[in-house]
PDB file of C-alpha atoms in Angstrom:
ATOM      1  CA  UNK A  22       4.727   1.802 -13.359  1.00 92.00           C
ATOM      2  CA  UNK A  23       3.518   4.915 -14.490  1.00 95.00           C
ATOM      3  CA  UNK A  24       0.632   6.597 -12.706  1.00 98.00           C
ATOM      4  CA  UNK A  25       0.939   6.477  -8.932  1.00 98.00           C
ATOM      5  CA  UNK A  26      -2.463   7.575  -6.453  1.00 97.00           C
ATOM      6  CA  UNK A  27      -1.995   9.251  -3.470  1.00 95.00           C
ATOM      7  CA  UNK A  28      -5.056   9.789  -1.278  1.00 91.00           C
ATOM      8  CA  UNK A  29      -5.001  12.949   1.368  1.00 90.00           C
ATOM      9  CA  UNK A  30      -6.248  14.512   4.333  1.00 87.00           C
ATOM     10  CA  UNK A  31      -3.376  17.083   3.867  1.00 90.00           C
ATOM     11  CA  UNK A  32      -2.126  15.586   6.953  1.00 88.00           C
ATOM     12  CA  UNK A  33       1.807  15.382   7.681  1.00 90.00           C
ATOM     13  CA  UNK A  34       1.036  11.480   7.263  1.00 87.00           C
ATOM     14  CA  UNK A  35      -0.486  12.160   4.118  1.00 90.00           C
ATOM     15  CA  UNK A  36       2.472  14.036   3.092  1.00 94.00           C
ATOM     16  CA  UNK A  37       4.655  11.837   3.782  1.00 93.00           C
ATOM     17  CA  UNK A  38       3.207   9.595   0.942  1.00 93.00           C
ATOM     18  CA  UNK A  39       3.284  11.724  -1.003  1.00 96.00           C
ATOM     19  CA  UNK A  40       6.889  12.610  -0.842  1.00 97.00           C
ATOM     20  CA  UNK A  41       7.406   9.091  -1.584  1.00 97.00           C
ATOM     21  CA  UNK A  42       5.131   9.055  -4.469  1.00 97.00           C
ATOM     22  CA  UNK A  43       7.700  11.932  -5.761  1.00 97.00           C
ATOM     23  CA  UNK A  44      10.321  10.332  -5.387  1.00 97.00           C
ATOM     24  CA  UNK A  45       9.450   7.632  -7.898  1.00 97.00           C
ATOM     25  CA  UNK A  46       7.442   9.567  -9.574  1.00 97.00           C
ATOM     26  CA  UNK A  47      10.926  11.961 -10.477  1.00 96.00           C
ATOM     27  CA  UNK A  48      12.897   8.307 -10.907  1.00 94.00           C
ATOM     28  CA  UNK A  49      10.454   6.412 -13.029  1.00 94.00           C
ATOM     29  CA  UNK A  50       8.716   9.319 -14.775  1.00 95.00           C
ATOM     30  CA  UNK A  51       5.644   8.774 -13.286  1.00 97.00           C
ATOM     31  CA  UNK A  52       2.422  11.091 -13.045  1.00 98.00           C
ATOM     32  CA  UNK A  53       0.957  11.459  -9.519  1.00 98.00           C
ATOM     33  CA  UNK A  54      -2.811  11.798  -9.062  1.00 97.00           C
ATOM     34  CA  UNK A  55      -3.814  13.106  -5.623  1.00 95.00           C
ATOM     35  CA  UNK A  56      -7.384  12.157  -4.158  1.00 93.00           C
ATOM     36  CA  UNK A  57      -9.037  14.152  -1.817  1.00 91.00           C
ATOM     37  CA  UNK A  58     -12.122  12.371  -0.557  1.00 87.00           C
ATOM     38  CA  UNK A  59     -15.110  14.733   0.951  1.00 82.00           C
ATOM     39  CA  UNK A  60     -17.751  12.638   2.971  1.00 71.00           C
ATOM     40  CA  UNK A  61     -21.083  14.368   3.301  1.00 65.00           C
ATOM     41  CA  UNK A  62     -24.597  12.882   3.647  1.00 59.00           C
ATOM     42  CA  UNK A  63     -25.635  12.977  -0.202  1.00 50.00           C
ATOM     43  CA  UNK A  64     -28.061  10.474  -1.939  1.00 50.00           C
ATOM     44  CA  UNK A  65     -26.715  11.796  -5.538  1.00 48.00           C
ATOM     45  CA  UNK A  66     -23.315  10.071  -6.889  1.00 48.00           C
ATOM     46  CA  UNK A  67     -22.210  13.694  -8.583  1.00 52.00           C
ATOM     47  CA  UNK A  68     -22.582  15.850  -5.585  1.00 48.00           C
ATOM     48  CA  UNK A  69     -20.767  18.490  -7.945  1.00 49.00           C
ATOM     49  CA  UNK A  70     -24.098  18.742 -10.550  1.00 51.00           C
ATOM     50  CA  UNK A  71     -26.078  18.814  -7.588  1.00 49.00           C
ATOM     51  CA  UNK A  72     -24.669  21.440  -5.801  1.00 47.00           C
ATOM     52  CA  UNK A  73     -27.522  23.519  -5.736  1.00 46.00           C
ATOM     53  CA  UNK A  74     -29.090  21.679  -3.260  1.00 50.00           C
ATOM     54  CA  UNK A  75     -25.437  20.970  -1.145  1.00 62.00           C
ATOM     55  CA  UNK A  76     -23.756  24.467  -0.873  1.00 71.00           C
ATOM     56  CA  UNK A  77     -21.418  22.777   1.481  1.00 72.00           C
ATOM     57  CA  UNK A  78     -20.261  20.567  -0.983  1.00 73.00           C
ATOM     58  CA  UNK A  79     -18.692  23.450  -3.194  1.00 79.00           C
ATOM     59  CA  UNK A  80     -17.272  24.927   0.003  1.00 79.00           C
ATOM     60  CA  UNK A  81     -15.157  21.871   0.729  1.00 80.00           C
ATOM     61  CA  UNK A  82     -14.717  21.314  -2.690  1.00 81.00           C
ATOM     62  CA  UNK A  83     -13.041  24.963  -3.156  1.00 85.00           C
ATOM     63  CA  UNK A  84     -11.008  24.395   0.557  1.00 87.00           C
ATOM     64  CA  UNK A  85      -9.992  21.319  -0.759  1.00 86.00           C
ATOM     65  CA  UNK A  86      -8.590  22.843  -4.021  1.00 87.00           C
ATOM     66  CA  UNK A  87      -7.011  25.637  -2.184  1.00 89.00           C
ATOM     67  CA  UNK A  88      -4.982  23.426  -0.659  1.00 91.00           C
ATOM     68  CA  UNK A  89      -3.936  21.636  -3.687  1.00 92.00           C
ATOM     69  CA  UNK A  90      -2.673  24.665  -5.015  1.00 91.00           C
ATOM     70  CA  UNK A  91      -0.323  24.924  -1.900  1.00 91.00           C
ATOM     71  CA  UNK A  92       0.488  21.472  -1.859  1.00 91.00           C
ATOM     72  CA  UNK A  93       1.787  21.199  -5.715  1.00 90.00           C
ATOM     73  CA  UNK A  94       4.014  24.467  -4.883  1.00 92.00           C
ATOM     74  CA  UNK A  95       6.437  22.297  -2.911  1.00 94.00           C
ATOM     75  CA  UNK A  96      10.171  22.084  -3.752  1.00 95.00           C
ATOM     76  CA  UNK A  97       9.955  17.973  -4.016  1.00 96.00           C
ATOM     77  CA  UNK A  98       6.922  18.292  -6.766  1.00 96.00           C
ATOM     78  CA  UNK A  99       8.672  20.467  -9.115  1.00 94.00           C
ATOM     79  CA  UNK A 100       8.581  19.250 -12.797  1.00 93.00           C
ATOM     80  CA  UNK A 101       6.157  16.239 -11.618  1.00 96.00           C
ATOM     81  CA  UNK A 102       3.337  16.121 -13.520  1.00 96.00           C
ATOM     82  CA  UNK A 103       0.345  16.236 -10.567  1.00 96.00           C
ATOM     83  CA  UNK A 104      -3.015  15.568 -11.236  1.00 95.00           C
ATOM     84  CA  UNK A 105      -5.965  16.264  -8.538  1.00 92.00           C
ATOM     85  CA  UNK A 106      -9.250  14.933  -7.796  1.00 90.00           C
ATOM     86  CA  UNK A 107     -11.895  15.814  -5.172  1.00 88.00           C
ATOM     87  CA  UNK A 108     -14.700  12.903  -4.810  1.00 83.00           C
ATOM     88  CA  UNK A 109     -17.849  12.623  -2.915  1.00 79.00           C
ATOM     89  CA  UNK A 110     -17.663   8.791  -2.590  1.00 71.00           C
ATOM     90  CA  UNK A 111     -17.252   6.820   0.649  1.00 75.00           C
ATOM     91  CA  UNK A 112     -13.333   6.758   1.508  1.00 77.00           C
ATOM     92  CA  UNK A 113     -12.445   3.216  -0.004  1.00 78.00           C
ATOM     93  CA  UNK A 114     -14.548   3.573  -2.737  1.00 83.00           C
ATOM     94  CA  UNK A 115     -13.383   6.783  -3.960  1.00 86.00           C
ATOM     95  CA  UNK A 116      -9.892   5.284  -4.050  1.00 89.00           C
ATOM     96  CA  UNK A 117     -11.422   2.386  -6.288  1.00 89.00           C
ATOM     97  CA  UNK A 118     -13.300   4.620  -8.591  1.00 90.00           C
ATOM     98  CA  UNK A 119     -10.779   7.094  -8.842  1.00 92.00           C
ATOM     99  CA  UNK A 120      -7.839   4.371  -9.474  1.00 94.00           C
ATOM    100  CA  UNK A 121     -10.239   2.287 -12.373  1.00 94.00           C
ATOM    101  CA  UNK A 122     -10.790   5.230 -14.151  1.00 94.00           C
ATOM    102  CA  UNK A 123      -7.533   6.689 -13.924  1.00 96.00           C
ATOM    103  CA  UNK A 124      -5.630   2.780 -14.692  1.00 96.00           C
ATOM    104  CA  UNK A 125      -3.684   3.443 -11.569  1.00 97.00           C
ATOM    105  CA  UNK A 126      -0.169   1.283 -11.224  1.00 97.00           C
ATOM    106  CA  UNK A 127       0.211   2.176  -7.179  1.00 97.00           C
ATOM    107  CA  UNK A 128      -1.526   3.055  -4.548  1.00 95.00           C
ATOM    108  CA  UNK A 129       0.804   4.996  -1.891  1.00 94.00           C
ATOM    109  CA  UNK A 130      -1.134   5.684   1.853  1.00 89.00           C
ATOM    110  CA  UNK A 131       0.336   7.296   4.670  1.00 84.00           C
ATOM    111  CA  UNK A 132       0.224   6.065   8.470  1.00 76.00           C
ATOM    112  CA  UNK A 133       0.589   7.019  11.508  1.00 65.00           C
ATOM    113  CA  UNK A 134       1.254   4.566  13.412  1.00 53.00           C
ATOM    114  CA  UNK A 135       0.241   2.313  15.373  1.00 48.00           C
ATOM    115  CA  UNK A 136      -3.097   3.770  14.691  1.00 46.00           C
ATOM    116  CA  UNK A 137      -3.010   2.976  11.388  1.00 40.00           C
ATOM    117  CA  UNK A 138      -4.683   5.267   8.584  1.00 39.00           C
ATOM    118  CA  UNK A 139      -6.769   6.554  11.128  1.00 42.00           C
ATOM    119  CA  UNK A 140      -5.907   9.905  10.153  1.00 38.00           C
ATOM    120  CA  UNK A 141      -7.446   9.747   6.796  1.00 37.00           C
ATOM    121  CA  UNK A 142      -8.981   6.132   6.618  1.00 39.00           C
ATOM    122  CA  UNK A 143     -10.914   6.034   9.879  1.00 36.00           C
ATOM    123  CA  UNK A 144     -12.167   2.926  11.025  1.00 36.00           C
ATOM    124  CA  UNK A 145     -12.656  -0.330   8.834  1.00 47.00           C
ATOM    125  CA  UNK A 146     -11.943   2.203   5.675  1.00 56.00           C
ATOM    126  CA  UNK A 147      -7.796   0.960   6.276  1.00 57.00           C
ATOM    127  CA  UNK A 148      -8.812  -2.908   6.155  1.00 62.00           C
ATOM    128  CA  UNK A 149     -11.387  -2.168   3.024  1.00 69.00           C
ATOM    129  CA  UNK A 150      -8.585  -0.618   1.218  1.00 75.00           C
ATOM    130  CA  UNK A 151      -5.738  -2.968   1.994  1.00 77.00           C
ATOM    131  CA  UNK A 152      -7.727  -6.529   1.570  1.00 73.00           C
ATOM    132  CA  UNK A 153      -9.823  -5.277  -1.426  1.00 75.00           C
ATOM    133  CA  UNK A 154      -7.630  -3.358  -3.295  1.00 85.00           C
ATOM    134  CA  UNK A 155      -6.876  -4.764  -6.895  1.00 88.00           C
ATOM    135  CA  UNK A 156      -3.849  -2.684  -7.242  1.00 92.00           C
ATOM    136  CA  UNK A 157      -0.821  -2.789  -4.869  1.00 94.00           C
ATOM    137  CA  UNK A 158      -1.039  -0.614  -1.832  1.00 92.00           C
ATOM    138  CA  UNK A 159       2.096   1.022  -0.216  1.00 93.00           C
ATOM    139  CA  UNK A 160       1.904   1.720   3.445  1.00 89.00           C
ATOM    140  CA  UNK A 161       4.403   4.991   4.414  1.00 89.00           C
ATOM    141  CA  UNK A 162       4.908   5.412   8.146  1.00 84.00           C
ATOM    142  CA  UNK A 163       7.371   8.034   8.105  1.00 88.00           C
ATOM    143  CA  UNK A 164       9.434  10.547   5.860  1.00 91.00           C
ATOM    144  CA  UNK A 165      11.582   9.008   4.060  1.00 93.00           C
ATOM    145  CA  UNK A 166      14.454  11.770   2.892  1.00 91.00           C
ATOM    146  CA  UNK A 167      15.452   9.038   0.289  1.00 93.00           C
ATOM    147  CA  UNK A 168      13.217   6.307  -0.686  1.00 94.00           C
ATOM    148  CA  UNK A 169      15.517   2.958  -1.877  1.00 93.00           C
ATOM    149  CA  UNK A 170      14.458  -0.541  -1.648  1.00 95.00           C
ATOM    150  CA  UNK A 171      17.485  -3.110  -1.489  1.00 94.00           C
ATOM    151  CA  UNK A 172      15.995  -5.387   0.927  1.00 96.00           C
ATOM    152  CA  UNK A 173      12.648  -6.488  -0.049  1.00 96.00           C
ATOM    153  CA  UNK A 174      10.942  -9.059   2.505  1.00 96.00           C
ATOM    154  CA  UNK A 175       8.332 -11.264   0.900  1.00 95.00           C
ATOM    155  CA  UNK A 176       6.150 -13.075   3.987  1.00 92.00           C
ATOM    156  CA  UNK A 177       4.022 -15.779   2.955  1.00 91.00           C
ATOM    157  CA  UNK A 178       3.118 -19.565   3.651  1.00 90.00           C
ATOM    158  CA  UNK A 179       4.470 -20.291  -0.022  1.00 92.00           C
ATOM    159  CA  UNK A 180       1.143 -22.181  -1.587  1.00 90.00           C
ATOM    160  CA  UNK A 181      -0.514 -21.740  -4.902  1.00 91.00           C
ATOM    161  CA  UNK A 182      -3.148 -18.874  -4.082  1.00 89.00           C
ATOM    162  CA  UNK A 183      -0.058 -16.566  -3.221  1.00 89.00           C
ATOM    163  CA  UNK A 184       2.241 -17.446  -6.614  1.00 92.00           C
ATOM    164  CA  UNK A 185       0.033 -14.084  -8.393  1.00 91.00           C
ATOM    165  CA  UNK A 186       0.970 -11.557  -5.460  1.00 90.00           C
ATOM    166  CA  UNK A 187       4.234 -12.684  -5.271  1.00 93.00           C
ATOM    167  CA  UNK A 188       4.631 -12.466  -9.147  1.00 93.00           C
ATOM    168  CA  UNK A 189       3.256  -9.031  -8.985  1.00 93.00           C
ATOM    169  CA  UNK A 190       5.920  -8.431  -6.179  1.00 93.00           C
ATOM    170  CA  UNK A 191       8.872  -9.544  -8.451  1.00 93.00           C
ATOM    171  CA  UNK A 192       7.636  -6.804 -10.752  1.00 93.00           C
ATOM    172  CA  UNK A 193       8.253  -4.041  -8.067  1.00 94.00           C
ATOM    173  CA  UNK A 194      11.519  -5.682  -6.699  1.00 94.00           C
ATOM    174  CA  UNK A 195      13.186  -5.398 -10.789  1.00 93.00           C
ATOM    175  CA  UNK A 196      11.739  -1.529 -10.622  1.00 92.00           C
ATOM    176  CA  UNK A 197      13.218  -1.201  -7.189  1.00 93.00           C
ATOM    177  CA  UNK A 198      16.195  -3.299  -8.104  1.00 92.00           C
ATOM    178  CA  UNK A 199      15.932  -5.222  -4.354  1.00 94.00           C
ATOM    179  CA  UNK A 200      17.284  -8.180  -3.513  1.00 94.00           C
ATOM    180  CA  UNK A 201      14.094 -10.323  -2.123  1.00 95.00           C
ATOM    181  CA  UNK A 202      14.151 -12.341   1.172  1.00 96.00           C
ATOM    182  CA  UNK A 203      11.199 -14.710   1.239  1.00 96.00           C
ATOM    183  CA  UNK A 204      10.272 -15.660   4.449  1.00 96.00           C
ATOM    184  CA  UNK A 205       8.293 -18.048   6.577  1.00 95.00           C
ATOM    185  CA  UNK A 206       7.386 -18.030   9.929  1.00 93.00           C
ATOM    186  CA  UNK A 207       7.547 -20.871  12.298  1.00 93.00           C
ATOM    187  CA  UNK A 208       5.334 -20.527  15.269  1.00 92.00           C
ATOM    188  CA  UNK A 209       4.855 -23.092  18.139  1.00 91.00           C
ATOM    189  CA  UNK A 210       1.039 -23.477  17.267  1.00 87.00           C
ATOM    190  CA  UNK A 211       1.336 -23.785  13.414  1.00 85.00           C
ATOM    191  CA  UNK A 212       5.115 -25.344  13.268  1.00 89.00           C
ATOM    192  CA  UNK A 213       6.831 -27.303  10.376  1.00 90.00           C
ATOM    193  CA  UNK A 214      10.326 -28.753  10.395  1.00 91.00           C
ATOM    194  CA  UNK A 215      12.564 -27.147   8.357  1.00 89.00           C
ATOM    195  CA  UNK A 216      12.921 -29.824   5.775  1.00 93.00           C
ATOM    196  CA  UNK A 217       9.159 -29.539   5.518  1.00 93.00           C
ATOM    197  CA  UNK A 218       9.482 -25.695   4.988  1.00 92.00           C
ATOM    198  CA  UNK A 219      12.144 -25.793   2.657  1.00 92.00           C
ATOM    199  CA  UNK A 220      10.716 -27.978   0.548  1.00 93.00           C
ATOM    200  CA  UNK A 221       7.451 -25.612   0.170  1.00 93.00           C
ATOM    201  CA  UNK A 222       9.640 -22.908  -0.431  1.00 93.00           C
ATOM    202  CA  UNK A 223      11.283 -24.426  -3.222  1.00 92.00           C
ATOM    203  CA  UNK A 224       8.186 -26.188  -5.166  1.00 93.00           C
ATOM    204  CA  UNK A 225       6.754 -23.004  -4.744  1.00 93.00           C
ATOM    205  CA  UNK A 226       9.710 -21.174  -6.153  1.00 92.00           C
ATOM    206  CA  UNK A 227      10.147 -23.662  -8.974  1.00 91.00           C
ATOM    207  CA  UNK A 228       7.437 -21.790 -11.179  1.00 87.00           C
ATOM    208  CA  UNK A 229       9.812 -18.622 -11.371  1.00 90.00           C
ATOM    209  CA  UNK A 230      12.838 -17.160 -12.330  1.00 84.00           C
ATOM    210  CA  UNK A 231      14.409 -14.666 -10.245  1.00 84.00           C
ATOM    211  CA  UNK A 232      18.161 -14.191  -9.189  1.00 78.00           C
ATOM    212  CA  UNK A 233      18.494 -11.965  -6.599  1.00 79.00           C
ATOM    213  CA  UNK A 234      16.461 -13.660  -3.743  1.00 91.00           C
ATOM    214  CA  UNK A 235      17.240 -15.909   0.131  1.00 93.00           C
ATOM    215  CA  UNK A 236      15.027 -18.034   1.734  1.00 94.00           C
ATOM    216  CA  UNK A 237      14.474 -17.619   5.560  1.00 96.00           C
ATOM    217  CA  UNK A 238      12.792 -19.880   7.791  1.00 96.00           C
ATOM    218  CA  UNK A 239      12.296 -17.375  10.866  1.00 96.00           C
ATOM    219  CA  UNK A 240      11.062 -18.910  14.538  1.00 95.00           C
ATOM    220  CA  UNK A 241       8.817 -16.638  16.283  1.00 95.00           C
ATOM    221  CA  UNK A 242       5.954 -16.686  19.085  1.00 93.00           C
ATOM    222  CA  UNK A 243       3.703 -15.191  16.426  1.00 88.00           C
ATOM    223  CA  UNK A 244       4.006 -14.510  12.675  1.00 87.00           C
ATOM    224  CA  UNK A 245       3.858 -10.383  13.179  1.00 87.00           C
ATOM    225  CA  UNK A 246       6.356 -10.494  15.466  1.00 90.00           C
ATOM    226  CA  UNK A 247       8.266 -12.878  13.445  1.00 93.00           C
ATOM    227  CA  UNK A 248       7.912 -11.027  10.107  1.00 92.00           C
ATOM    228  CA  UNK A 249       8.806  -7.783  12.034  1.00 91.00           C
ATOM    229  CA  UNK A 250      11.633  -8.982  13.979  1.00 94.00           C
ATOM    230  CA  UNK A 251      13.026 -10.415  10.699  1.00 96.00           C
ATOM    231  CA  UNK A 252      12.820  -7.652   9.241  1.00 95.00           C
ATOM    232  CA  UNK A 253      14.449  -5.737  11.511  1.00 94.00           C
ATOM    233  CA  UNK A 254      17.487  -7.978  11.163  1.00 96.00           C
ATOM    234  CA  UNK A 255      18.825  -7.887   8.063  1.00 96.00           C
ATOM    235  CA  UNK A 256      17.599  -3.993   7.690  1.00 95.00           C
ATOM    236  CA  UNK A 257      14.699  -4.227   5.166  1.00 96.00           C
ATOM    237  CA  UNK A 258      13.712  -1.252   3.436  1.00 94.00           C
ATOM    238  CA  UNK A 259       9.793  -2.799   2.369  1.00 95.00           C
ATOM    239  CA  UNK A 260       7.845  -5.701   3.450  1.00 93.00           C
ATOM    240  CA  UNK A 261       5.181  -7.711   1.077  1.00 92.00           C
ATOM    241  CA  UNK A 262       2.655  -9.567   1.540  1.00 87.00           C
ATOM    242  CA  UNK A 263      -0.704 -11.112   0.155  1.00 85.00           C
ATOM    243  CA  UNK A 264      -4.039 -10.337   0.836  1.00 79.00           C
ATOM    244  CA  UNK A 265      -7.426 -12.248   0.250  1.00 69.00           C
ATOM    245  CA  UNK A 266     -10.631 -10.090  -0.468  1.00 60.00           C
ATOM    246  CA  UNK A 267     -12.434 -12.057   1.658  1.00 53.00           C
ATOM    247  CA  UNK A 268     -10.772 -12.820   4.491  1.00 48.00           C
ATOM    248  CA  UNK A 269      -7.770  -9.984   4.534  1.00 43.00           C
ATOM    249  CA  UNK A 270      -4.073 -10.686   5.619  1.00 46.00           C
ATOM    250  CA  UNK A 271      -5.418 -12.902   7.735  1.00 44.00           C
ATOM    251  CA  UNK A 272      -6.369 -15.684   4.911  1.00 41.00           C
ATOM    252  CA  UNK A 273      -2.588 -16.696   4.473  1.00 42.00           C
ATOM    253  CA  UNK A 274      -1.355 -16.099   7.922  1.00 42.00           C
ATOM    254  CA  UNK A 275      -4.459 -18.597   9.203  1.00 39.00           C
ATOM    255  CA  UNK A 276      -4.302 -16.346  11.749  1.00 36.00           C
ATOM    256  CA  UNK A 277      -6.475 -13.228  12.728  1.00 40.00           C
ATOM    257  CA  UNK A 278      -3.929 -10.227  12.719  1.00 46.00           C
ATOM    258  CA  UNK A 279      -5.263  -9.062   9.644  1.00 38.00           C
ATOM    259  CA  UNK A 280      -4.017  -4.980   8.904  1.00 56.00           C
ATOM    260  CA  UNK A 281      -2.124  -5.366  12.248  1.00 62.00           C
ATOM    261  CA  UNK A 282       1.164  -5.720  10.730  1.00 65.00           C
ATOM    262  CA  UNK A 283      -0.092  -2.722   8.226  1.00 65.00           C
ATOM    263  CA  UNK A 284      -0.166  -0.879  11.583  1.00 65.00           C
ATOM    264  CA  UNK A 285       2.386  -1.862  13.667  1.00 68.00           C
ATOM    265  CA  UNK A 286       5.172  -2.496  11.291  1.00 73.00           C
ATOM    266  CA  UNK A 287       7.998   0.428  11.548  1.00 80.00           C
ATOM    267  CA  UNK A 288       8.934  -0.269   7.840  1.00 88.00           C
ATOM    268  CA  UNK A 289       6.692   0.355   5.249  1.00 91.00           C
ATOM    269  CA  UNK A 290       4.472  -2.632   3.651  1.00 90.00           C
ATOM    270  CA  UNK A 291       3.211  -2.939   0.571  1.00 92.00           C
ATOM    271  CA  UNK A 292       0.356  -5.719  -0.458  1.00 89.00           C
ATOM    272  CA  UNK A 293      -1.018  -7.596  -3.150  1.00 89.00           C
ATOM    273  CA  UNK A 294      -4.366  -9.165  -3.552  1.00 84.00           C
ATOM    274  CA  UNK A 295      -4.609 -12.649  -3.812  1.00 77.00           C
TER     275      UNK A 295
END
């Protein structure tokens, strides 16, 4: 891992990504590239060379830069080397341009809430971004003063479309150096026994090699609440999951929460694509 994108609205959510993003950035000598993405009604893909025609383009372009400037002043980005970008591209497809060109390892977002990204991914721009995204995305919620993994939750239903996101999440848990807890969640309308569900566990585990791992068979009324109330028990620092470009979250769940658990979840998530 060695280049790390954070977009921003320069909002405190935004920040708090960011502050994140330093904080690996200063532990795995990473470079962070911050996107700001300006939405105006242009036809042209370089609203820059055509500014001519868009003064208002250069004016956000400048406000945005200003701001930049301020940002990279702060105590936590000291001797981090910062890159910044301002696009004129949609929202989600800024942050896949911008993350192509750039070979991006990470995506880092920050959230509000149960809102969401709503304050700088408004509407179906959070779903685009979390279901499409080649690269991993890491949801922030809140500052985190000191960003450590040790618990690493791994939700899935444990078949063969989900063996490359949870590779790619074995990756992050040696960089993190996390103990993983894969889990999977019985509800009433989709249950298994747990001889059934160990045994899909375990085939599915058989194609890797990692130590430092539990499986967890977790009852629940649903499989957010289950995943989040799992979670919350053994303290995780960072849930994972898969994602399908198609479908979303909701392709492995069989479900239809989709970025609900992106949005609800108190801990921060990070997801693969399928």
């Amino acid at each position: 891992m060695k280049k790390i994108l954070v977009p921003t609205d320069f909002s405190d959510q935004a920040e708090n990504a960011l502050k994140v993003a330093a904080q690996l950035a200063r532990t795995y000598d990473c470079e962070i590239y911050l996107l700001h993405i300006i939405e105006l009604p242009i036809d042209q893909d370089d609203a820059i060379n055509s500014h001519s025609d868009f003064p208002e383009a250069l004016f956000f372009m400048k406000l945005a830069h200003n701001k930049f400037e301020a940002l990279k002043k702060k105590d936590y980005l000291k001797d981090i080397t910062v890159h910044e970008t301002v696009d004129f591209h949609e929202i989600f497809k800024g942050i896949f341009h911008v993350s192509k060109k750039h070979d991006i390892d990470l995506i880092i977002m920050g959230s509000n809430g149960v809102s969401g990204l709503k304050e700088m991914l408004i509407g179906s721009n959070t779903e685009k971004v979390v279901r499409t995204s080649e690269i991993p995305v890491l949801v922030i919620k809140n500052e985190h003063k000191a960003f450590k993994v040790d618990n690493f939750v791994f939700a899935s239903d444990f078949k063969d479309e989900s063996k490359p996101s949870y590779e790619k999440l074995l990756q992050f848990a040696k960089i993190f150096n996390a103990k993983v807890h894969l889990l999977l969640v019985n509800t009433p309308n989709n249950f298994m026994t747990s001889g059934e569900a160990n045994g899909r566990m375990q085939t599915f585990l058989d194609a890797f090699d990692f130590p430092e791992l539990s499986k967890n068979i977790y009852n629940d009324i649903s499989i957010e609440s289950g995943i989040m109330n799992f979670s919350e028990s053994i303290s995780a620092n960072l849930i994972g999951m898969s994602t399908h470009g198609r479908q979303g979250i909701s392709h492995f769940f069989n479900g239809s929460i989709s970025e609900d658990l992106v949005n609800h979840a108190k801990r921060p998530v990070i997801t693969f694509k399928i």
